[in-house]
mmCIF file of C-alpha atoms in Angstrom:
data_model
loop_
_atom_site.group_PDB
_atom_site.id
_atom_site.type_symbol
_atom_site.label_atom_id
_atom_site.label_comp_id
_atom_site.label_asym_id
_atom_site.label_seq_id
_atom_site.Cartn_x
_atom_site.Cartn_y
_atom_site.Cartn_z
ATOM 1 C CA UNK A 1 -32.054 40.040 -1.127
ATOM 2 C CA UNK A 2 -28.269 39.954 -1.767
ATOM 3 C CA UNK A 3 -25.808 39.137 0.958
ATOM 4 C CA UNK A 4 -23.238 41.781 1.826
ATOM 5 C CA UNK A 5 -19.662 40.921 1.108
ATOM 6 C CA UNK A 6 -19.000 40.521 4.812
ATOM 7 C CA UNK A 7 -21.761 38.030 5.303
ATOM 8 C CA UNK A 8 -20.588 36.088 2.194
ATOM 9 C CA UNK A 9 -17.084 35.929 3.702
ATOM 10 C CA UNK A 10 -18.490 34.646 7.043
ATOM 11 C CA UNK A 11 -20.579 31.952 5.177
ATOM 12 C CA UNK A 12 -17.583 30.804 3.189
ATOM 13 C CA UNK A 13 -15.453 30.673 6.392
ATOM 14 C CA UNK A 14 -18.092 28.546 8.153
ATOM 15 C CA UNK A 15 -18.361 26.224 5.214
ATOM 16 C CA UNK A 16 -14.513 25.860 5.182
ATOM 17 C CA UNK A 17 -14.367 25.303 8.947
ATOM 18 C CA UNK A 18 -17.055 22.502 8.779
ATOM 19 C CA UNK A 19 -15.234 20.924 5.888
ATOM 20 C CA UNK A 20 -11.898 20.891 7.703
ATOM 21 C CA UNK A 21 -13.508 19.685 10.887
ATOM 22 C CA UNK A 22 -15.175 16.769 9.227
ATOM 23 C CA UNK A 23 -12.037 15.907 7.301
ATOM 24 C CA UNK A 24 -10.023 15.684 10.428
ATOM 25 C CA UNK A 25 -12.173 13.198 12.297
ATOM 26 C CA UNK A 26 -12.743 9.445 12.196
ATOM 27 C CA UNK A 27 -15.569 7.314 13.793
ATOM 28 C CA UNK A 28 -14.541 5.086 16.677
ATOM 29 C CA UNK A 29 -16.195 2.590 18.974
ATOM 30 C CA UNK A 30 -14.513 1.232 22.109
ATOM 31 C CA UNK A 31 -15.273 -2.168 23.576
ATOM 32 C CA UNK A 32 -14.024 -3.384 26.976
ATOM 33 C CA UNK A 33 -13.188 -7.142 26.668
ATOM 34 C CA UNK A 34 -10.395 -7.580 29.102
ATOM 35 C CA UNK A 35 -11.484 -10.357 31.507
ATOM 36 C CA UNK A 36 -8.827 -9.550 34.108
ATOM 37 C CA UNK A 37 -10.691 -9.068 37.408
ATOM 38 C CA UNK A 38 -8.317 -6.145 38.249
ATOM 39 C CA UNK A 39 -9.724 -4.413 35.175
ATOM 40 C CA UNK A 40 -13.420 -5.071 35.677
ATOM 41 C CA UNK A 41 -14.070 -1.322 35.591
ATOM 42 C CA UNK A 42 -11.764 1.143 33.982
ATOM 43 C CA UNK A 43 -11.547 4.769 32.918
ATOM 44 C CA UNK A 44 -10.523 5.509 29.322
ATOM 45 C CA UNK A 45 -8.574 8.641 28.544
ATOM 46 C CA UNK A 46 -8.138 10.307 25.172
ATOM 47 C CA UNK A 47 -4.891 12.197 25.563
ATOM 48 C CA UNK A 48 -5.446 13.976 28.908
ATOM 49 C CA UNK A 49 -9.265 14.005 28.897
ATOM 50 C CA UNK A 50 -11.473 11.314 30.331
ATOM 51 C CA UNK A 51 -13.491 9.756 27.561
ATOM 52 C CA UNK A 52 -15.259 6.977 29.394
ATOM 53 C CA UNK A 53 -15.740 6.852 33.043
ATOM 54 C CA UNK A 54 -16.236 3.519 35.009
ATOM 55 C CA UNK A 55 -16.258 1.593 31.780
ATOM 56 C CA UNK A 56 -17.348 -1.862 32.671
ATOM 57 C CA UNK A 57 -16.181 -5.251 31.338
ATOM 58 C CA UNK A 58 -18.202 -6.194 28.322
ATOM 59 C CA UNK A 59 -19.497 -2.661 27.841
ATOM 60 C CA UNK A 60 -19.224 -0.768 24.544
ATOM 61 C CA UNK A 61 -19.434 2.931 23.649
ATOM 62 C CA UNK A 62 -21.370 4.194 20.794
ATOM 63 C CA UNK A 63 -19.486 5.315 17.724
ATOM 64 C CA UNK A 64 -18.095 8.730 18.416
ATOM 65 C CA UNK A 65 -15.970 11.254 16.465
ATOM 66 C CA UNK A 66 -12.274 10.955 17.148
ATOM 67 C CA UNK A 67 -9.276 13.079 16.063
ATOM 68 C CA UNK A 68 -7.791 11.875 12.703
ATOM 69 C CA UNK A 69 -4.584 12.670 11.029
ATOM 70 C CA UNK A 70 -2.744 13.398 14.289
ATOM 71 C CA UNK A 71 -1.248 11.005 16.821
ATOM 72 C CA UNK A 72 -3.255 10.688 20.071
ATOM 73 C CA UNK A 73 -2.937 8.570 23.074
ATOM 74 C CA UNK A 74 -5.609 6.226 24.600
ATOM 75 C CA UNK A 75 -4.901 5.528 28.251
ATOM 76 C CA UNK A 76 -6.498 2.935 30.543
ATOM 77 C CA UNK A 77 -6.707 3.642 34.217
ATOM 78 C CA UNK A 78 -8.465 2.025 37.218
ATOM 79 C CA UNK A 79 -12.126 3.032 37.628
ATOM 80 C CA UNK A 80 -11.099 5.109 40.672
ATOM 81 C CA UNK A 81 -8.705 7.317 38.694
ATOM 82 C CA UNK A 82 -8.549 11.001 39.398
ATOM 83 C CA UNK A 83 -6.684 12.090 36.319
ATOM 84 C CA UNK A 84 -4.543 10.862 33.408
ATOM 85 C CA UNK A 85 -1.665 10.497 35.822
ATOM 86 C CA UNK A 86 -3.358 7.315 37.061
ATOM 87 C CA UNK A 87 -3.119 5.527 33.635
ATOM 88 C CA UNK A 88 -1.735 2.007 33.887
ATOM 89 C CA UNK A 89 -1.501 1.294 30.148
ATOM 90 C CA UNK A 90 -1.403 3.612 27.098
ATOM 91 C CA UNK A 91 -1.376 3.117 23.446
ATOM 92 C CA UNK A 92 -0.701 5.652 20.614
ATOM 93 C CA UNK A 93 -2.869 5.733 17.429
ATOM 94 C CA UNK A 94 -3.191 7.782 14.303
ATOM 95 C CA UNK A 95 -6.488 7.365 12.669
ATOM 96 C CA UNK A 96 -7.259 8.209 8.991
ATOM 97 C CA UNK A 97 -9.884 10.878 8.305
ATOM 98 C CA UNK A 98 -13.345 9.722 7.336
ATOM 99 C CA UNK A 99 -12.522 6.140 8.392
ATOM 100 C CA UNK A 100 -14.429 4.034 10.914
ATOM 101 C CA UNK A 101 -12.779 1.922 13.588
ATOM 102 C CA UNK A 102 -13.522 -0.477 16.411
ATOM 103 C CA UNK A 103 -11.068 -0.578 19.308
ATOM 104 C CA UNK A 104 -11.297 -3.500 21.611
ATOM 105 C CA UNK A 105 -9.431 -3.820 24.988
ATOM 106 C CA UNK A 106 -8.188 -7.298 25.427
ATOM 107 C CA UNK A 107 -5.992 -9.508 27.404
ATOM 108 C CA UNK A 108 -4.731 -9.438 31.072
ATOM 109 C CA UNK A 109 -2.566 -7.017 32.944
ATOM 110 C CA UNK A 110 -0.040 -9.629 34.283
ATOM 111 C CA UNK A 111 -0.081 -12.728 32.122
ATOM 112 C CA UNK A 112 2.266 -14.583 34.605
ATOM 113 C CA UNK A 113 -0.719 -14.856 37.031
ATOM 114 C CA UNK A 114 -3.109 -16.359 34.462
ATOM 115 C CA UNK A 115 -3.205 -19.580 32.573
ATOM 116 C CA UNK A 116 -1.148 -19.526 29.319
ATOM 117 C CA UNK A 117 -2.867 -19.493 25.960
ATOM 118 C CA UNK A 118 -2.762 -23.144 24.652
ATOM 119 C CA UNK A 119 -1.560 -21.916 21.264
ATOM 120 C CA UNK A 120 1.229 -19.793 22.734
ATOM 121 C CA UNK A 121 -0.404 -16.501 21.772
ATOM 122 C CA UNK A 122 0.588 -13.624 24.026
ATOM 123 C CA UNK A 123 -2.209 -12.596 26.395
ATOM 124 C CA UNK A 124 -0.890 -9.303 27.772
ATOM 125 C CA UNK A 125 -3.271 -6.334 27.894
ATOM 126 C CA UNK A 126 -3.634 -4.564 24.518
ATOM 127 C CA UNK A 127 -6.092 -2.681 22.316
ATOM 128 C CA UNK A 128 -7.040 -4.560 19.075
ATOM 129 C CA UNK A 129 -8.204 -2.291 16.345
ATOM 130 C CA UNK A 130 -10.506 -3.066 13.340
ATOM 131 C CA UNK A 131 -10.344 -0.565 10.495
ATOM 132 C CA UNK A 132 -13.069 -0.231 7.868
ATOM 133 C CA UNK A 133 -15.710 -0.962 10.539
ATOM 134 C CA UNK A 134 -19.305 -0.513 9.819
ATOM 135 C CA UNK A 135 -22.168 1.319 11.569
ATOM 136 C CA UNK A 136 -24.718 -0.280 9.405
ATOM 137 C CA UNK A 137 -24.912 -3.069 6.858
ATOM 138 C CA UNK A 138 -24.006 -2.433 3.279
ATOM 139 C CA UNK A 139 -26.893 -4.676 2.274
ATOM 140 C CA UNK A 140 -30.174 -3.519 4.039
ATOM 141 C CA UNK A 141 -31.595 -7.017 3.831
ATOM 142 C CA UNK A 142 -28.736 -8.658 5.740
ATOM 143 C CA UNK A 143 -27.076 -8.474 9.154
ATOM 144 C CA UNK A 144 -23.302 -7.779 8.855
ATOM 145 C CA UNK A 145 -20.723 -8.465 11.560
ATOM 146 C CA UNK A 146 -17.085 -9.382 12.236
ATOM 147 C CA UNK A 147 -16.082 -11.840 14.894
ATOM 148 C CA UNK A 148 -13.276 -11.693 17.395
ATOM 149 C CA UNK A 149 -11.740 -14.506 19.352
ATOM 150 C CA UNK A 150 -11.333 -12.732 22.660
ATOM 151 C CA UNK A 151 -10.959 -15.474 25.244
ATOM 152 C CA UNK A 152 -7.290 -15.600 26.413
ATOM 153 C CA UNK A 153 -7.110 -19.190 27.622
ATOM 154 C CA UNK A 154 -9.163 -20.713 24.792
ATOM 155 C CA UNK A 155 -7.485 -22.598 21.897
ATOM 156 C CA UNK A 156 -7.985 -22.049 18.135
ATOM 157 C CA UNK A 157 -11.786 -22.469 17.409
ATOM 158 C CA UNK A 158 -14.261 -22.686 14.744
ATOM 159 C CA UNK A 159 -17.749 -21.138 15.078
ATOM 160 C CA UNK A 160 -20.465 -23.036 12.995
ATOM 161 C CA UNK A 161 -23.987 -21.766 12.373
ATOM 162 C CA UNK A 162 -25.632 -25.160 12.800
ATOM 163 C CA UNK A 163 -26.957 -26.584 9.500
ATOM 164 C CA UNK A 164 -26.005 -23.316 7.759
ATOM 165 C CA UNK A 165 -22.173 -22.660 7.375
ATOM 166 C CA UNK A 166 -18.946 -22.208 9.124
ATOM 167 C CA UNK A 167 -18.653 -18.631 10.156
ATOM 168 C CA UNK A 168 -15.215 -18.648 11.853
ATOM 169 C CA UNK A 169 -12.637 -21.045 10.622
ATOM 170 C CA UNK A 170 -9.419 -21.929 12.650
ATOM 171 C CA UNK A 171 -9.246 -18.593 14.598
ATOM 172 C CA UNK A 172 -6.635 -18.331 17.382
ATOM 173 C CA UNK A 173 -6.898 -15.871 20.325
ATOM 174 C CA UNK A 174 -7.052 -12.125 19.117
ATOM 175 C CA UNK A 175 -7.988 -13.218 15.448
ATOM 176 C CA UNK A 176 -10.634 -11.025 13.851
ATOM 177 C CA UNK A 177 -12.596 -12.116 10.729
ATOM 178 C CA UNK A 178 -13.665 -10.056 7.718
ATOM 179 C CA UNK A 179 -17.197 -8.898 7.856
ATOM 180 C CA UNK A 180 -19.819 -11.648 7.298
ATOM 181 C CA UNK A 181 -23.333 -11.155 5.874
ATOM 182 C CA UNK A 182 -26.209 -13.456 7.074
ATOM 183 C CA UNK A 183 -29.944 -13.270 6.692
ATOM 184 C CA UNK A 184 -31.762 -11.813 9.720
ATOM 185 C CA UNK A 185 -32.836 -14.982 11.500
ATOM 186 C CA UNK A 186 -32.121 -17.053 14.691
ATOM 187 C CA UNK A 187 -29.100 -19.277 14.717
ATOM 188 C CA UNK A 188 -27.460 -21.879 16.866
ATOM 189 C CA UNK A 189 -23.789 -21.194 16.992
ATOM 190 C CA UNK A 190 -21.582 -24.197 17.771
ATOM 191 C CA UNK A 191 -18.138 -23.390 19.094
ATOM 192 C CA UNK A 192 -15.666 -26.336 18.351
ATOM 193 C CA UNK A 193 -11.814 -26.759 18.493
ATOM 194 C CA UNK A 194 -10.194 -25.962 15.179
ATOM 195 C CA UNK A 195 -9.946 -28.994 12.949
ATOM 196 C CA UNK A 196 -12.370 -30.923 15.190
ATOM 197 C CA UNK A 197 -15.930 -29.917 14.429
ATOM 198 C CA UNK A 198 -17.294 -33.148 16.121
ATOM 199 C CA UNK A 199 -16.447 -31.833 19.555
ATOM 200 C CA UNK A 200 -18.757 -29.010 20.513
ATOM 201 C CA UNK A 201 -17.295 -26.908 23.304
ATOM 202 C CA UNK A 202 -20.362 -24.686 23.687
ATOM 203 C CA UNK A 203 -23.523 -23.716 21.828
ATOM 204 C CA UNK A 204 -25.241 -20.270 21.802
ATOM 205 C CA UNK A 205 -28.373 -18.966 20.422
ATOM 206 C CA UNK A 206 -27.961 -15.861 18.380
ATOM 207 C CA UNK A 207 -31.267 -14.208 17.475
ATOM 208 C CA UNK A 208 -30.507 -11.701 14.678
ATOM 209 C CA UNK A 209 -34.045 -11.732 13.346
ATOM 210 C CA UNK A 210 -34.702 -8.049 14.303
ATOM 211 C CA UNK A 211 -31.292 -6.715 12.966
ATOM 212 C CA UNK A 212 -31.895 -6.461 9.199
ATOM 213 C CA UNK A 213 -29.692 -3.694 7.799
ATOM 214 C CA UNK A 214 -27.659 -3.618 11.042
ATOM 215 C CA UNK A 215 -24.051 -4.189 11.934
ATOM 216 C CA UNK A 216 -22.384 -5.730 14.952
ATOM 217 C CA UNK A 217 -19.111 -6.917 16.567
ATOM 218 C CA UNK A 218 -19.485 -10.544 17.745
ATOM 219 C CA UNK A 219 -16.816 -11.353 20.354
ATOM 220 C CA UNK A 220 -15.857 -14.351 22.429
ATOM 221 C CA UNK A 221 -15.205 -13.239 26.008
ATOM 222 C CA UNK A 222 -14.018 -14.566 29.344
ATOM 223 C CA UNK A 223 -12.135 -17.679 30.300
ATOM 224 C CA UNK A 224 -12.801 -21.290 29.420
ATOM 225 C CA UNK A 225 -11.404 -22.256 32.909
ATOM 226 C CA UNK A 226 -12.178 -19.500 35.374
ATOM 227 C CA UNK A 227 -10.606 -21.527 38.231
ATOM 228 C CA UNK A 228 -7.239 -21.304 36.583
ATOM 229 C CA UNK A 229 -7.693 -17.627 35.923
ATOM 230 C CA UNK A 230 -8.336 -15.860 39.375
ATOM 231 C CA UNK A 231 -11.937 -16.987 39.152
ATOM 232 C CA UNK A 232 -12.435 -14.468 36.347
ATOM 233 C CA UNK A 233 -15.636 -14.332 34.269
ATOM 234 C CA UNK A 234 -16.596 -17.454 32.316
ATOM 235 C CA UNK A 235 -16.583 -17.942 28.559
ATOM 236 C CA UNK A 236 -19.497 -16.407 26.658
ATOM 237 C CA UNK A 237 -20.451 -14.962 23.298
ATOM 238 C CA UNK A 238 -21.610 -11.353 22.853
ATOM 239 C CA UNK A 239 -22.555 -8.785 20.230
ATOM 240 C CA UNK A 240 -21.789 -5.083 20.444
ATOM 241 C CA UNK A 241 -24.121 -2.902 18.401
ATOM 242 C CA UNK A 242 -23.205 0.547 16.933
ATOM 243 C CA UNK A 243 -25.218 2.379 19.537
ATOM 244 C CA UNK A 244 -23.334 0.899 22.363
ATOM 245 C CA UNK A 245 -25.718 -1.794 23.385
ATOM 246 C CA UNK A 246 -24.192 -5.176 24.177
ATOM 247 C CA UNK A 247 -26.254 -8.317 23.671
ATOM 248 C CA UNK A 248 -25.382 -11.682 25.385
ATOM 249 C CA UNK A 249 -26.048 -14.742 23.332
ATOM 250 C CA UNK A 250 -27.566 -17.292 25.762
ATOM 251 C CA UNK A 251 -25.771 -20.595 26.137
ATOM 252 C CA UNK A 252 -27.754 -23.681 25.111
ATOM 253 C CA UNK A 253 -27.251 -26.966 27.041
ATOM 254 C CA UNK A 254 -27.602 -29.905 24.646
ATOM 255 C CA UNK A 255 -26.738 -33.577 24.454
ATOM 256 C CA UNK A 256 -25.821 -35.774 21.515
ATOM 257 C CA UNK A 257 -28.315 -38.520 20.560
ATOM 258 C CA UNK A 258 -28.524 -41.439 18.217
ATOM 259 C CA UNK A 259 -31.797 -43.295 17.569
ATOM 260 C CA UNK A 260 -31.855 -46.955 16.517
ATOM 261 C CA UNK A 261 -35.080 -48.806 15.559
ATOM 262 C CA UNK A 262 -34.831 -52.407 16.665
ATOM 263 C CA UNK A 263 -38.395 -53.319 17.286
ATOM 264 C CA UNK A 264 -39.222 -56.615 15.410
ATOM 265 C CA UNK A 265 -42.957 -56.242 15.461
ATOM 266 C CA UNK A 266 -44.182 -56.217 11.788
ATOM 267 C CA UNK A 267 -46.690 -53.603 12.843
ATOM 268 C CA UNK A 268 -43.817 -51.359 13.632
ATOM 269 C CA UNK A 269 -41.763 -51.971 10.538
ATOM 270 C CA UNK A 270 -41.685 -48.216 9.702
#
């Protein structure tokens, strides 16, 4: 049965509308990684509409469709906000159509009331943006992620997958790596000062064995010295997944040990 000319026009219009709508959106994930106790729970506004309500520290949104090709404003307000008029910090963005982004709230609202970054990096509240983000791995047999140094009072660090490879090399606060691909397995991640891999600041277990084909954002979070930072949250390592789940990598307490064989008994020669 042939479509009437009217139905044909309607169908063409719908196809055009869908095409234009998809061309004018981008994919966006938002992660709250500001350790300021005053920002432990915030509301996120997209222009004048509330996008995320009572968004908690170390929470992540799933990837959503966001406007592209036009400037829009992301506003951050206290978790008790009633409207966009309560916004305490705002940032303007223009996203590219058909691109994928991760936006990460970082830093503190009043740096003068917190410990300074040892490398002199500014620690004021900001939104860090990663373009060309991934919702899944390009290689279905790997786990792919980028890493963010998000601890305001921590110095430049390396992150080493023990007995495997250096994943993050000489990263100062706010630094983001390119995407890294690793086999799905369980790893011990040693955090060391940059240029001093003999001093292990902390060790975390990252079990990625069930994430084949998946993507993630791995981010350092919190303060190395909470007592110097309004008793804010302590340092930790976390992974945000595309669906909005955030996984904490458990800290591993270890000691360094050397063994010396000095028994002279011939029966114990080996």
